[in-house]
Coordinates of C-alpha atoms and ligand atoms in Angstrom, one line a residue:
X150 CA -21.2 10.0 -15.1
X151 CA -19.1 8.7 -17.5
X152 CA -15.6 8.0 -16.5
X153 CA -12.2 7.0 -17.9
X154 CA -9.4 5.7 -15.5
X155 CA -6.0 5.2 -17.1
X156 CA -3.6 2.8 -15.2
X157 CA -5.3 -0.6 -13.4
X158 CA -2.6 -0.8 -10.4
X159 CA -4.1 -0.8 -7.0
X160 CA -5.1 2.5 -7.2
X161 CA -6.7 2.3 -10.6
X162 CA -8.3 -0.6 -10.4
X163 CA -10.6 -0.1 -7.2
X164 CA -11.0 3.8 -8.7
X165 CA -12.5 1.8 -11.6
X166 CA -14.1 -1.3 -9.9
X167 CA -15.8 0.9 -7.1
X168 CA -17.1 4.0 -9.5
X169 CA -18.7 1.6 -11.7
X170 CA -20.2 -0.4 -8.5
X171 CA -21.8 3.1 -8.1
X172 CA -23.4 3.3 -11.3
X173 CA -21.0 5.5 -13.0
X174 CA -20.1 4.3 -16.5
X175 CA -16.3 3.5 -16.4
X176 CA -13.9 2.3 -19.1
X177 CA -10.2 1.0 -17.9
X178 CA -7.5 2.1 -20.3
X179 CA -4.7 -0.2 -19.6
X180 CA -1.7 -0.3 -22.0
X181 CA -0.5 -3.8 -20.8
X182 CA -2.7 -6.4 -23.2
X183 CA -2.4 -9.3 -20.3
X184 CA -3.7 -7.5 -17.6
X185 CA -6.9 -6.2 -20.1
X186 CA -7.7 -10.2 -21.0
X187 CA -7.8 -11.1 -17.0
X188 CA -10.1 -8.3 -16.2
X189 CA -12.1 -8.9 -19.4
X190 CA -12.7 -12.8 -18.0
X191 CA -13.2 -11.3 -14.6
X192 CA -9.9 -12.3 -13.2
X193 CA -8.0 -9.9 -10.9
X194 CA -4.1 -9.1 -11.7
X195 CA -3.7 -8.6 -8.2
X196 CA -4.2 -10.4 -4.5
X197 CA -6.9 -7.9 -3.5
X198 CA -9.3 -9.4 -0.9
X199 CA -13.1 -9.0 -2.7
X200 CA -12.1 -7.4 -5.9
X201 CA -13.3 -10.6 -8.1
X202 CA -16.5 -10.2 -6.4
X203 CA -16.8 -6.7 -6.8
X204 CA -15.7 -6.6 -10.4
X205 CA -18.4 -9.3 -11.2
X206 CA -21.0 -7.1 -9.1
X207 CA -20.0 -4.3 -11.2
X208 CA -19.4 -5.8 -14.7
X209 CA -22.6 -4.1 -16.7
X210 CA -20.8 -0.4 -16.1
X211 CA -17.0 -1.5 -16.6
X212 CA -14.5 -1.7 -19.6
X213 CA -11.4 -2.7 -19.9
X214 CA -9.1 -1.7 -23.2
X215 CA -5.4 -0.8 -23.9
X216 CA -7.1 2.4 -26.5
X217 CA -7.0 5.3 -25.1
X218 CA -9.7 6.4 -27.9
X219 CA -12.3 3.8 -26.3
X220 CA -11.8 5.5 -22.9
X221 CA -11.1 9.3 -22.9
X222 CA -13.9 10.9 -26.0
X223 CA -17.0 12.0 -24.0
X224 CA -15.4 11.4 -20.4
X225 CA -16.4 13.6 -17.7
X226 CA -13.6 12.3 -16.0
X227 CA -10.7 10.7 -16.0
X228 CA -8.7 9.6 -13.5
X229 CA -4.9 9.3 -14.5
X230 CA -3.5 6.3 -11.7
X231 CA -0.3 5.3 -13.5
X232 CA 2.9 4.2 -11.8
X233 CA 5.2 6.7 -10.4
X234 CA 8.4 4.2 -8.8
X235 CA 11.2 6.0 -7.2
X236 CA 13.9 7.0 -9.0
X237 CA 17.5 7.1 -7.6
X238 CA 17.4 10.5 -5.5
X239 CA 14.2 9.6 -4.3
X240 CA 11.7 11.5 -5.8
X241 CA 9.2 9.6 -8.3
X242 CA 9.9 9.0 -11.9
X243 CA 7.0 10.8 -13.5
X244 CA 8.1 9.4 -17.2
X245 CA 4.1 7.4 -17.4
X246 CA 2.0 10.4 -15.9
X247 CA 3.9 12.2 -18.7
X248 CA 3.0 9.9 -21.2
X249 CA -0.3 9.1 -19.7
X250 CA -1.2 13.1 -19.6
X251 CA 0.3 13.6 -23.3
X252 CA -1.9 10.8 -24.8
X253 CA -5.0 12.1 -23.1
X254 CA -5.0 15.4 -24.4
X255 CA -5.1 13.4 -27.4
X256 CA -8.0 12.1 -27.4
X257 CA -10.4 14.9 -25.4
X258 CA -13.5 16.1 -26.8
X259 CA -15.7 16.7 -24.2
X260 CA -17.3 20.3 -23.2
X261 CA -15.7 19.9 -19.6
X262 CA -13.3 17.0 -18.8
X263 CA -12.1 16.8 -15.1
X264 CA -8.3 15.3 -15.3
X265 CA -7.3 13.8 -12.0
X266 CA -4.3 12.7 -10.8
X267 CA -4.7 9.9 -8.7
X268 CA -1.2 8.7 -8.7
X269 CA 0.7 10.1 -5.5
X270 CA 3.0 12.9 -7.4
X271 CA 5.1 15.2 -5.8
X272 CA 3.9 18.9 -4.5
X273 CA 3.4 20.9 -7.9
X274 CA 3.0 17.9 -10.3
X275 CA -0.6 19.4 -10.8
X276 CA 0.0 22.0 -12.3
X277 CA 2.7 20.2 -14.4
X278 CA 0.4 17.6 -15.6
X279 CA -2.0 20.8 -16.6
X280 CA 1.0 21.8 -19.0
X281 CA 1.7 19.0 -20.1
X282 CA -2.2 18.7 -21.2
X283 CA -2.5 21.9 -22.6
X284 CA 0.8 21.5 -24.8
X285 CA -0.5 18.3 -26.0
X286 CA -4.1 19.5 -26.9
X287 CA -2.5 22.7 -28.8
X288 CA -0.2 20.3 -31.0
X289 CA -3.6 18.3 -32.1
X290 CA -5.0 19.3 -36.0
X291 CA -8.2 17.7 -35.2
X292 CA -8.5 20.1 -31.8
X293 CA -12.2 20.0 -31.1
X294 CA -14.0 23.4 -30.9
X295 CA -15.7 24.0 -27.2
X296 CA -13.8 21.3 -25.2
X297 CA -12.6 22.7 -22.1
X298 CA -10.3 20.8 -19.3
X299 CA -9.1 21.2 -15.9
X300 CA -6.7 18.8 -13.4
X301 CA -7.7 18.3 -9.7
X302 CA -6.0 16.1 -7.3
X303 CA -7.9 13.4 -5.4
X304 CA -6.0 11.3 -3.2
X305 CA -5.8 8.1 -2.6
X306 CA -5.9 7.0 1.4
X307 CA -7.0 2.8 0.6
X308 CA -4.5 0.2 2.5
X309 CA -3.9 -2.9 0.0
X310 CA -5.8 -5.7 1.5
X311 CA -9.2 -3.3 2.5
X312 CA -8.7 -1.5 -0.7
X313 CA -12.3 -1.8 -1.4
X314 CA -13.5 -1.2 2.4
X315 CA -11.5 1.6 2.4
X316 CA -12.4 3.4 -0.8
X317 CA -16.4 2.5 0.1
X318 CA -16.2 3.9 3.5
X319 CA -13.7 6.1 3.7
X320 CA -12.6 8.2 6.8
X321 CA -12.7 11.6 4.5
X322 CA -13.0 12.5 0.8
X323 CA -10.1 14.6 -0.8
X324 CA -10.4 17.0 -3.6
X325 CA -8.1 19.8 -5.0
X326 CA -8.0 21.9 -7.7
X327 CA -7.5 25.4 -9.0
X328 CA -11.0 25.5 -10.7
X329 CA -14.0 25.6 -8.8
X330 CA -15.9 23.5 -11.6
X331 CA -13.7 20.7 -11.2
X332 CA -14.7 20.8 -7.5
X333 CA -18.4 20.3 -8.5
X334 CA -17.7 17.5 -11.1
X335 CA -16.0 15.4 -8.4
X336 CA -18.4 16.4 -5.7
X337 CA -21.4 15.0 -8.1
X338 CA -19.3 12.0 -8.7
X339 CA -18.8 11.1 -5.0
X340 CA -22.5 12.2 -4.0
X341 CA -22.9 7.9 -3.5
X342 CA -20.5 7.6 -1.3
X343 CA -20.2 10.6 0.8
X344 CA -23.6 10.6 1.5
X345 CA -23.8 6.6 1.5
X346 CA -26.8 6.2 -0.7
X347 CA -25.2 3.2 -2.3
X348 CA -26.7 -0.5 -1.9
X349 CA -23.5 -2.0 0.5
X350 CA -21.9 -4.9 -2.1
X351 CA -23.1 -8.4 0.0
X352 CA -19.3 -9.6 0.8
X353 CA -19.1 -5.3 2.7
X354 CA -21.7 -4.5 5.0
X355 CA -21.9 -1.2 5.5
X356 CA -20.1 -0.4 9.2
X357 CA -22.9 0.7 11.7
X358 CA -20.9 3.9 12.7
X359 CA -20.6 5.4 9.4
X360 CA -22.2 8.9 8.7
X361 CA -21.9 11.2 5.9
X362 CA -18.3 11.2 4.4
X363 CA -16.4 14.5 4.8
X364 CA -15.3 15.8 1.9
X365 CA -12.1 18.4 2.2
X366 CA -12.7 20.2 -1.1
X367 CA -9.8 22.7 -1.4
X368 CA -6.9 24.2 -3.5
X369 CA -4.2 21.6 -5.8
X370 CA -1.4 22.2 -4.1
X371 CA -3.0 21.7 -0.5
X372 CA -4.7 18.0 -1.7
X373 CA -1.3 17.1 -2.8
X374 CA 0.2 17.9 0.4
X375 CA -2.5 16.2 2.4
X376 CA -1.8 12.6 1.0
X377 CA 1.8 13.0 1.9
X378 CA 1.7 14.4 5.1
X379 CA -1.1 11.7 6.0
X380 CA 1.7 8.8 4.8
X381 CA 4.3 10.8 6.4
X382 CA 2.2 10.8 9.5
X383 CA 1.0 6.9 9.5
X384 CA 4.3 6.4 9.0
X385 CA 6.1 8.6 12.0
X386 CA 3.4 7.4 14.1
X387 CA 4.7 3.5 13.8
X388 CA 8.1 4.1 14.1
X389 CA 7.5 6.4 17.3
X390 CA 5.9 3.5 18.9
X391 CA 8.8 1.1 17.8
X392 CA 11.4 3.4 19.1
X393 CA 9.7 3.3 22.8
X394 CA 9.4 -0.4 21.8
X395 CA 12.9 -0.7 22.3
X396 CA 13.5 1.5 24.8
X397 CA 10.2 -0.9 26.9
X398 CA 13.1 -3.7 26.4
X399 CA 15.9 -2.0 28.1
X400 CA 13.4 -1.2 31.1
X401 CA 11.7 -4.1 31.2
X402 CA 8.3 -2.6 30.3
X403 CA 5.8 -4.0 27.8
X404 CA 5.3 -2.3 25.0
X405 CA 2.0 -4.0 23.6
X406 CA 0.9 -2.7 27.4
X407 CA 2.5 0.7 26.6
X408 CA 0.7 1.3 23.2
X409 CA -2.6 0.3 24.8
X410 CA -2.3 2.7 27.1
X411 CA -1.3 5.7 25.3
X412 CA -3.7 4.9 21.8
X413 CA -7.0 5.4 24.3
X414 CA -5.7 8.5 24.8
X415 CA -8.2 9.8 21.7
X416 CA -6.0 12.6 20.8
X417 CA -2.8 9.7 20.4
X418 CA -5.9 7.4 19.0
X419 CA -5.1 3.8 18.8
X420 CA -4.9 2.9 15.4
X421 CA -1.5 2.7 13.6
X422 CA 0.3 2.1 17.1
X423 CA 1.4 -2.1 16.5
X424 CA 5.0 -2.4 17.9
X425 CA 7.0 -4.7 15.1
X426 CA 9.6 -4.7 12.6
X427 CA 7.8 -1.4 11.1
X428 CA 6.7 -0.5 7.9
X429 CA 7.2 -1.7 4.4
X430 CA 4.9 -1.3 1.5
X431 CA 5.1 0.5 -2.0
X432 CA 3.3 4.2 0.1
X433 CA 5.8 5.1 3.5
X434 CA 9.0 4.3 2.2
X435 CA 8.6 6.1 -1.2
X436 CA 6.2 9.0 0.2
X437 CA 8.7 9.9 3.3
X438 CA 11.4 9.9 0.9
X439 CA 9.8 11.9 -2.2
X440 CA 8.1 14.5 1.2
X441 CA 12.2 14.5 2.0
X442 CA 12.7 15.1 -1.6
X443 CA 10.7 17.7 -2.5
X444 CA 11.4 19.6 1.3
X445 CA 15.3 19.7 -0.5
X446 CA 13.9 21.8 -3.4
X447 CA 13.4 24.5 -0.8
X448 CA 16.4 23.9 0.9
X449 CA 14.4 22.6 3.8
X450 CA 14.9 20.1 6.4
X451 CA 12.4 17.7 8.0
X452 CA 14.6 16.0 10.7
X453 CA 11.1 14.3 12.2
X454 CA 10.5 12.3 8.7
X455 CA 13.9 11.1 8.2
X456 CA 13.8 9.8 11.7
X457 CA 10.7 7.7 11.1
X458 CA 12.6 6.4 8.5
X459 CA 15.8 6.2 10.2
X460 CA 14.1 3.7 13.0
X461 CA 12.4 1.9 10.6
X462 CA 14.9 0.4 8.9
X463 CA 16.7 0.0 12.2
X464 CA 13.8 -2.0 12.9
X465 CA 15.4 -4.5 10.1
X466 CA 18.6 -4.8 12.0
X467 CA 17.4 -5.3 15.2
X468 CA 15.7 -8.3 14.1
X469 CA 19.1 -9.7 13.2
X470 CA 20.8 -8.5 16.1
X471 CA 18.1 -10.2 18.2
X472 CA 18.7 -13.7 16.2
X473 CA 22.5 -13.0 16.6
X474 CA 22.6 -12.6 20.2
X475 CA 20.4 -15.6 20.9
X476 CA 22.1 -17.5 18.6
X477 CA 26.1 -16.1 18.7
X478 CA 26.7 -17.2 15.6
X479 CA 24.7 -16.5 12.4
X480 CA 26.8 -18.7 10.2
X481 CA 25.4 -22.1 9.0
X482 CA 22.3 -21.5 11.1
X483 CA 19.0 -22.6 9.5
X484 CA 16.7 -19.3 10.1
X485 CA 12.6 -19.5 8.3
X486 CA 10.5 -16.5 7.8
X487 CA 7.3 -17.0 8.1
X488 CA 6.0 -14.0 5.8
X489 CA 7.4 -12.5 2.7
X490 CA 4.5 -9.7 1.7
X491 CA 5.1 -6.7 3.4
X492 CA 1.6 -7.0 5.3
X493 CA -1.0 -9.7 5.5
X494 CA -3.9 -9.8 2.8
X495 CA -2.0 -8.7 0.1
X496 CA 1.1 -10.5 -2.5
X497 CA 2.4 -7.3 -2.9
X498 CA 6.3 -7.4 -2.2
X499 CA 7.6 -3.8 -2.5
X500 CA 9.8 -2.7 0.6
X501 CA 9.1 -5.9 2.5
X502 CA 10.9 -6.5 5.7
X503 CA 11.1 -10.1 5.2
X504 CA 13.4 -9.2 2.1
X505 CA 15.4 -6.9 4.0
X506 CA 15.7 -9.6 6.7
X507 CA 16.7 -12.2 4.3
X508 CA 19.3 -10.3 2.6
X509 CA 21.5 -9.1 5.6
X510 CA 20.8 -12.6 7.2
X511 CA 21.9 -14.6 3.6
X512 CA 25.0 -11.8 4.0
X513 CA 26.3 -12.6 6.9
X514 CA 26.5 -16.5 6.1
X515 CA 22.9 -18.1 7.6
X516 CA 21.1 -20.4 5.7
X517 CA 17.2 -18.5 5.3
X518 CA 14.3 -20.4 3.9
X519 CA 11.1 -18.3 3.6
X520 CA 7.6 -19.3 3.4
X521 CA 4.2 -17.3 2.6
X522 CA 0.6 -18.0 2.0
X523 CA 0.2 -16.3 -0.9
X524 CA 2.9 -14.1 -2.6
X525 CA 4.9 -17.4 -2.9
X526 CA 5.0 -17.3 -6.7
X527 CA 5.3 -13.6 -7.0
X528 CA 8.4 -13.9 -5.0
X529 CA 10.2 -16.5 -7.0
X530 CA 9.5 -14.6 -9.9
X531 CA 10.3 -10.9 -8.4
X532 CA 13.6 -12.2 -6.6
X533 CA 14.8 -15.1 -8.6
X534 CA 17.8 -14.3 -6.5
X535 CA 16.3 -15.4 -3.3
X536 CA 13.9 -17.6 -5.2
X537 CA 16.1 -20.7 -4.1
X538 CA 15.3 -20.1 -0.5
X539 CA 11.4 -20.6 -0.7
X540 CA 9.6 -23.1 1.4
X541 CA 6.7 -24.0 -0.3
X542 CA 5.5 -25.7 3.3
X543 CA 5.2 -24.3 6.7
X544 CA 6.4 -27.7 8.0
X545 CA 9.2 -27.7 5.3
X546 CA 10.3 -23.9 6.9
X547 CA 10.5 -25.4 10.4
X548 CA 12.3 -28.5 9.9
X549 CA 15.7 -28.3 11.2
X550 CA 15.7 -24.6 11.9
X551 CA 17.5 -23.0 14.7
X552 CA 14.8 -20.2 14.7
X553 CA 12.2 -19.0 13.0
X554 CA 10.5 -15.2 13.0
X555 CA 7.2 -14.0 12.0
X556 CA 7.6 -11.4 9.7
X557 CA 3.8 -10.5 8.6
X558 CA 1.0 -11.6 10.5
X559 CA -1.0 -13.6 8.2
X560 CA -4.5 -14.6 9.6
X561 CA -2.8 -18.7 8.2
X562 CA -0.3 -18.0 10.8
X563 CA -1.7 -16.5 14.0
X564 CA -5.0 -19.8 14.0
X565 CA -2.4 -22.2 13.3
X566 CA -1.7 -25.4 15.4
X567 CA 1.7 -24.2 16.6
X568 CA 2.2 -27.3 19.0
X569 CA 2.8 -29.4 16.0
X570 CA 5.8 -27.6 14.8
X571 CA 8.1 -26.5 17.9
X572 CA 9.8 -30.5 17.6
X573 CA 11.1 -30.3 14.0
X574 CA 13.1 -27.1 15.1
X575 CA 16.7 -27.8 16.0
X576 CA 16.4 -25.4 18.7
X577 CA 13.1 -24.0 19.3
X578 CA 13.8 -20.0 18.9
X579 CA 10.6 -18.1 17.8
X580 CA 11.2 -14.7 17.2
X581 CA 7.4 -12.9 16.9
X582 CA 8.7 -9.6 14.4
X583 CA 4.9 -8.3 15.3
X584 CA 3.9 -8.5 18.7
X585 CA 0.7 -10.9 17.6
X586 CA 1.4 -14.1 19.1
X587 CA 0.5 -14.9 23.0
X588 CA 4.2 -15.2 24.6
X589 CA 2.5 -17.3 27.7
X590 CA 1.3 -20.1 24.8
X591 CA 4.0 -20.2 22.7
X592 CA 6.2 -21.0 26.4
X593 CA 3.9 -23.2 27.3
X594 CA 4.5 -25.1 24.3
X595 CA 8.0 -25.0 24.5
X596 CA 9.1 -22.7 22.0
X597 CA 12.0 -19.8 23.4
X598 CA 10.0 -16.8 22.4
X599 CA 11.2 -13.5 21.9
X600 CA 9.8 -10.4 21.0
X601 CA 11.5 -7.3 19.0
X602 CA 11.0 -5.1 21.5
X603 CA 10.2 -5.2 25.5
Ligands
UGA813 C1 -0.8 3.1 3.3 C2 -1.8 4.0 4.0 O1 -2.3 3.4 5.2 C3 -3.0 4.3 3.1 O2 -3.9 5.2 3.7 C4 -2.5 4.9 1.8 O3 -3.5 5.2 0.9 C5 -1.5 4.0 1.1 O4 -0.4 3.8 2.0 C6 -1.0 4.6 -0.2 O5 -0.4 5.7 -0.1 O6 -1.3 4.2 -1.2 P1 -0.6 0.5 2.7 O7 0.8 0.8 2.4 O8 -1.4 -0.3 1.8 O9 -1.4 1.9 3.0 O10 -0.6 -0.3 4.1 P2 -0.8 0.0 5.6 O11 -2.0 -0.9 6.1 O12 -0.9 1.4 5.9 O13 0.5 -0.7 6.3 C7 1.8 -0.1 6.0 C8 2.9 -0.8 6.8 O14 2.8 -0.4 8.1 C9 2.8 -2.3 6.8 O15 4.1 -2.8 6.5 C10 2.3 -2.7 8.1 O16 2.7 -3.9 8.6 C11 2.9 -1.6 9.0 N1 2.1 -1.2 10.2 C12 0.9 -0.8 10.1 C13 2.7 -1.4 11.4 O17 3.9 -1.8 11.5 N2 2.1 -1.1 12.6 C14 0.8 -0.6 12.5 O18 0.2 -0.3 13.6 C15 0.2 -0.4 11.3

C-alpha cells in the first residue's frame, strides 16, 4: 500500500521504517531539512537500537522529504505522528497536529485516504483532527472530485530502546475509527504483522512464542482511551511497587523478593514490577497528567492516577533523603550519577530522574557530576545549565566522590569491573536507584551499598 507518515520522532520514524520493511511503499514528510539529509544518507536522528540497520534493510520502499506534496497525493494512508509536548495545565499542545492535519487536506487526492493519528492526543482529538481536515479540504479551489477521507486512531504501545521489537512483535494491534472502511484499510495494512508473514530482519529473530497478533479493531474514541489507560496503567503499576518498596524498608523486607513473589502471580504478571527511582520518559509523565487533564473536563477525579504520580516523584526525593541521611550534610559533598537518559538504550532525556536528582541535589549546595554512555552530548546541549557538571569518564565521576548512585541501568554499567573504582571514592557510598546491582558483591568489594527501598 502506499503510505505517507508525517513527523519522523520516535513514533514516526519506526511507523515509517517498519511499514516499509513490510513492503509497503512509504514516503517521510519531515518539515525539519537536517533530519531529512541524515535519513537520506541512512543516518538515524535518534539513539534507537537497530534502526540504521533496519532503515538500510528497508531503503528501496522509503522516502524521506520536508513536501508534503511528495508524500500525501495517492496515499492510502497517512499516518500523522507529530509532536504533541505538554503545555502548562497539562494537557498537550496540539498547535503541529493542527498544522500537520490543515496541510494534509491540502494535498489529498486519493479515492479513500485513511488519516491516522498516531501521536498520543487527548480523548476527542479524533474527531477534531476530522474537522480540522474537512475545513481544510473545503477551502481548497483545486478540490479533487471523488476523494473521500476518514481519521482512525492507531496507538502507539513501542518502549524507546525496543522500538523496532516492539512495533514487529507486538503484544496487540490497535485500531479505532468511526468508519468501518478505515478499519479494513488498516487491517490490510497490518495483515504482515498480525499474522507474522514477514521475513524476521537478521539483527530480530522472530520470538518463538509469538502467534497471530490480536487486533482490537473498535470505535475512535475507545482506541484513544486504550493508549492512555495502558500508560496510565504501566505507570500505576511501577509506582505501586515502589510504594511497598518503601514500606519493605521500614519492615525490613526485600522488595526485589516481594515483586518476585507477587509478579508470578499471572493475574499481577511480572513485567513492569522493577522497584527504583520510578518512571521518567517523554509517555507516563505527560499521559497521566493529560488522562488527569482531560478527567477535569468532566469535572472528574482520578485520585488512583495522581497517586502514581504523586509516589513517583517522591521517588526523586527519597533518593536525596537517602544520600542526606548517610551523609548529614549535602553541602560541598562530591555526589556522580551514573545515568542521565531516563532508561537504558535510549539518549532520550525527557523527564529523567537523574535531572530531577541533579537539580534538588545542585540546590541544596552538593557538588553533582554526571556521567552517561551515550546521551552525553545531548545533555550538554539540552541543559547547558547543568552542562558544566558532565563527566565525560566513569573514572573521572568516581574520583573523589562521597557517593555515587545509579540512576539508569545501562548494560556499560551493570558488566563493569566495579573493583577498580570503589578506591578513588572519598567515602565509598553506592547508592543502586534500581535495584540491579548484587548488594552481597558490591560489600564484598567494599563499597557501603544502599538500596532506595528495603
Ligand atoms: C512507554 C510504554 O511502555 C510504551 O508501551 C508506550 O508506547 C510508550 O510509553 C509511549 O507512550 O510512547 P517508554 O516511555 O519508551 O514506553 O519506556 P518504558 O520502557 O515503558 O519505561 C518507562 C519508565 O519506567 C522508565 O523510566 C523505566 O526506567 C521505568 N520502569 C519501567 C521502572 O521503573 N520499572 C519497571 O519495572 C519498568
Amino acid at each position: 500500500m502506499k503510505v505517507c507518515v508525517v513527523g519522523t520522532g520516535y513514533v514516526g520514524l519506526t511507523t515509517g521504517v517498519s511499514l516499509a520493511f513490510l513492503g509497503h511503499d512509504v514516503t517521510c514528510v519531515e518539515i525539519d531539512q537536517n533530519k531529512v539529509e541524515m535519513l537520506r544518507a541512512g543516518r538515524c536522528p535518534i539513539y534507537e537500537p537497530g534502526m540504521e540497520d533496519l532503515l538500510s534493510e528497508a531503503s528501496a520502499n522509503l522516502r524521506f522529504t520536508t513536501s508534503f506534496a511528495e508524500g500525501v497525493p495517492g496515499a492510502d494512508v497517512v499516518f500523522v505522528a507529530v509532536q504533541t509536548p505538554s503545555s502548562a495545565d497539562g494537557s498537550p499542545d496540539l498547535r503541529y497536529l493542527r498544522s500537520a492535519a490543515e496541510t494534509v487536506a491540502q494535498h489529498l487526492d486519493h479515492p479513500f485516504t485513511v488519516v491516522v493519528n498516531k501521536s498520543t492526543v487527548p480523548i476527542g482529538s479524533g474527531n477534531w483532527v476530522d474537522a480540522i481536515l474537512r475545513d481544510s479540504f473545503a477551502q481548497r479551489e483545486d478540490r479533487p472530485e471523488g476523494c473521500e477521507f476518514a481519521v482512525a486512531s492507531n496507538p502507539e504501545f513501542l518502549r524507546e530502546g525496543n522500538a523496532i521489537h516492539d512495533t514487529l512483535y507486538p503484544d496487540r494491534i490497535v485500531i479505532g475509527s468511526d468508519n468501518p472502511r478505515s478499519l479494513e484499510v488498516l487491517n490490510q495494512l497490518y495483515r504482515p504483522i498480525i499474522n507474522q508473514t514477514f521475513t524476521a530482519p537478521g539483527f530480530l529473530p522472530r520470538p518463538d512464542d509469538i502467534g497471530a497478533v490480536p487486533l482490537v479493531s473498535t470505535d475512535l474514541a475507545s482506541a484513544e482511551l486504550i493508549k492512555y489507560a495502558a500508560n496510565a496503567f504501566l505507570a500505576l503499576k511501577i509506582s505501586y511497587v515502589n510504594e511497598i518498596g518503601q514500606l519493605a524498608g521500614k519492615v525490613g523486607a526485600d522488595i526485589t523478593e516481594v515483586a518476585r513473589g507477587i509478579g508470578l502471580d499471572q493475574r499481577i504478571g511480572s513485567r513492569f514490577l522493577q522497584p527504583g527511582i520510578g518512571w521518567g520518559g517523554s509517555c507516563f509523565g505527560k499521559d497521566t497528567k493529560a488522562l488527569i487533564a482531560t478527567a477535569g473536563e468532566y469535572n472528574y477525579e482520578m485520585p488512583i492516577v495522581r497517586a502514581a504520580r504523586d509516589v513517583n516523584s517522591r521517588q526523586r526525593q527519597i533518593a536525596v533523603e537517602r544520600l542526606q541521611d548517610e551523609l548529614r550534610i549535602l553541602k560541598g559533598r562530591r555526589i556522580g550519577l551514573l545515568g542521565i537518559a531516563f532508561k537504558p538504550n535510549t539518549d532520550d532525556l525527557r523527564d529523567s530522574p537523574a535531572i530531577d536528582i541533579a537539580k534538588l541535589l545542585v540546590a541544596r549546595g552538593a557538588r553533582v557530576k554526571l556521567h552517561d554512555p551515550i546521551a552525553g552530548e545531548r545533555f550538554k546541549r539540552e541543559q547547558p545549565e547543568l552542562a558544566p557538571h558532565l563527566s565525560e569518564t566513569i573514572d573521572g565521576l568516581f574520583d573523589d566522590c562521597d557517593a555515587v548512585v545509579l540512576v539508569t541501568e545501562w548494560a556499560q554499567y551493570l558488566e563493569m569491573d566495579w573493583s577498580k573504582f570503589v578506591g578513588l571514592m572519598r567515602t565509598p557510598i553506592l547508592l543502586d536507584g534500581r535495584h540491579a546491582l548484587d548488594a552481597d558483591r558490591m560489600t564484598r568489594l567494599g563499597y557501603r551499598y544502599l538500596a532506595i527501598s528495603g
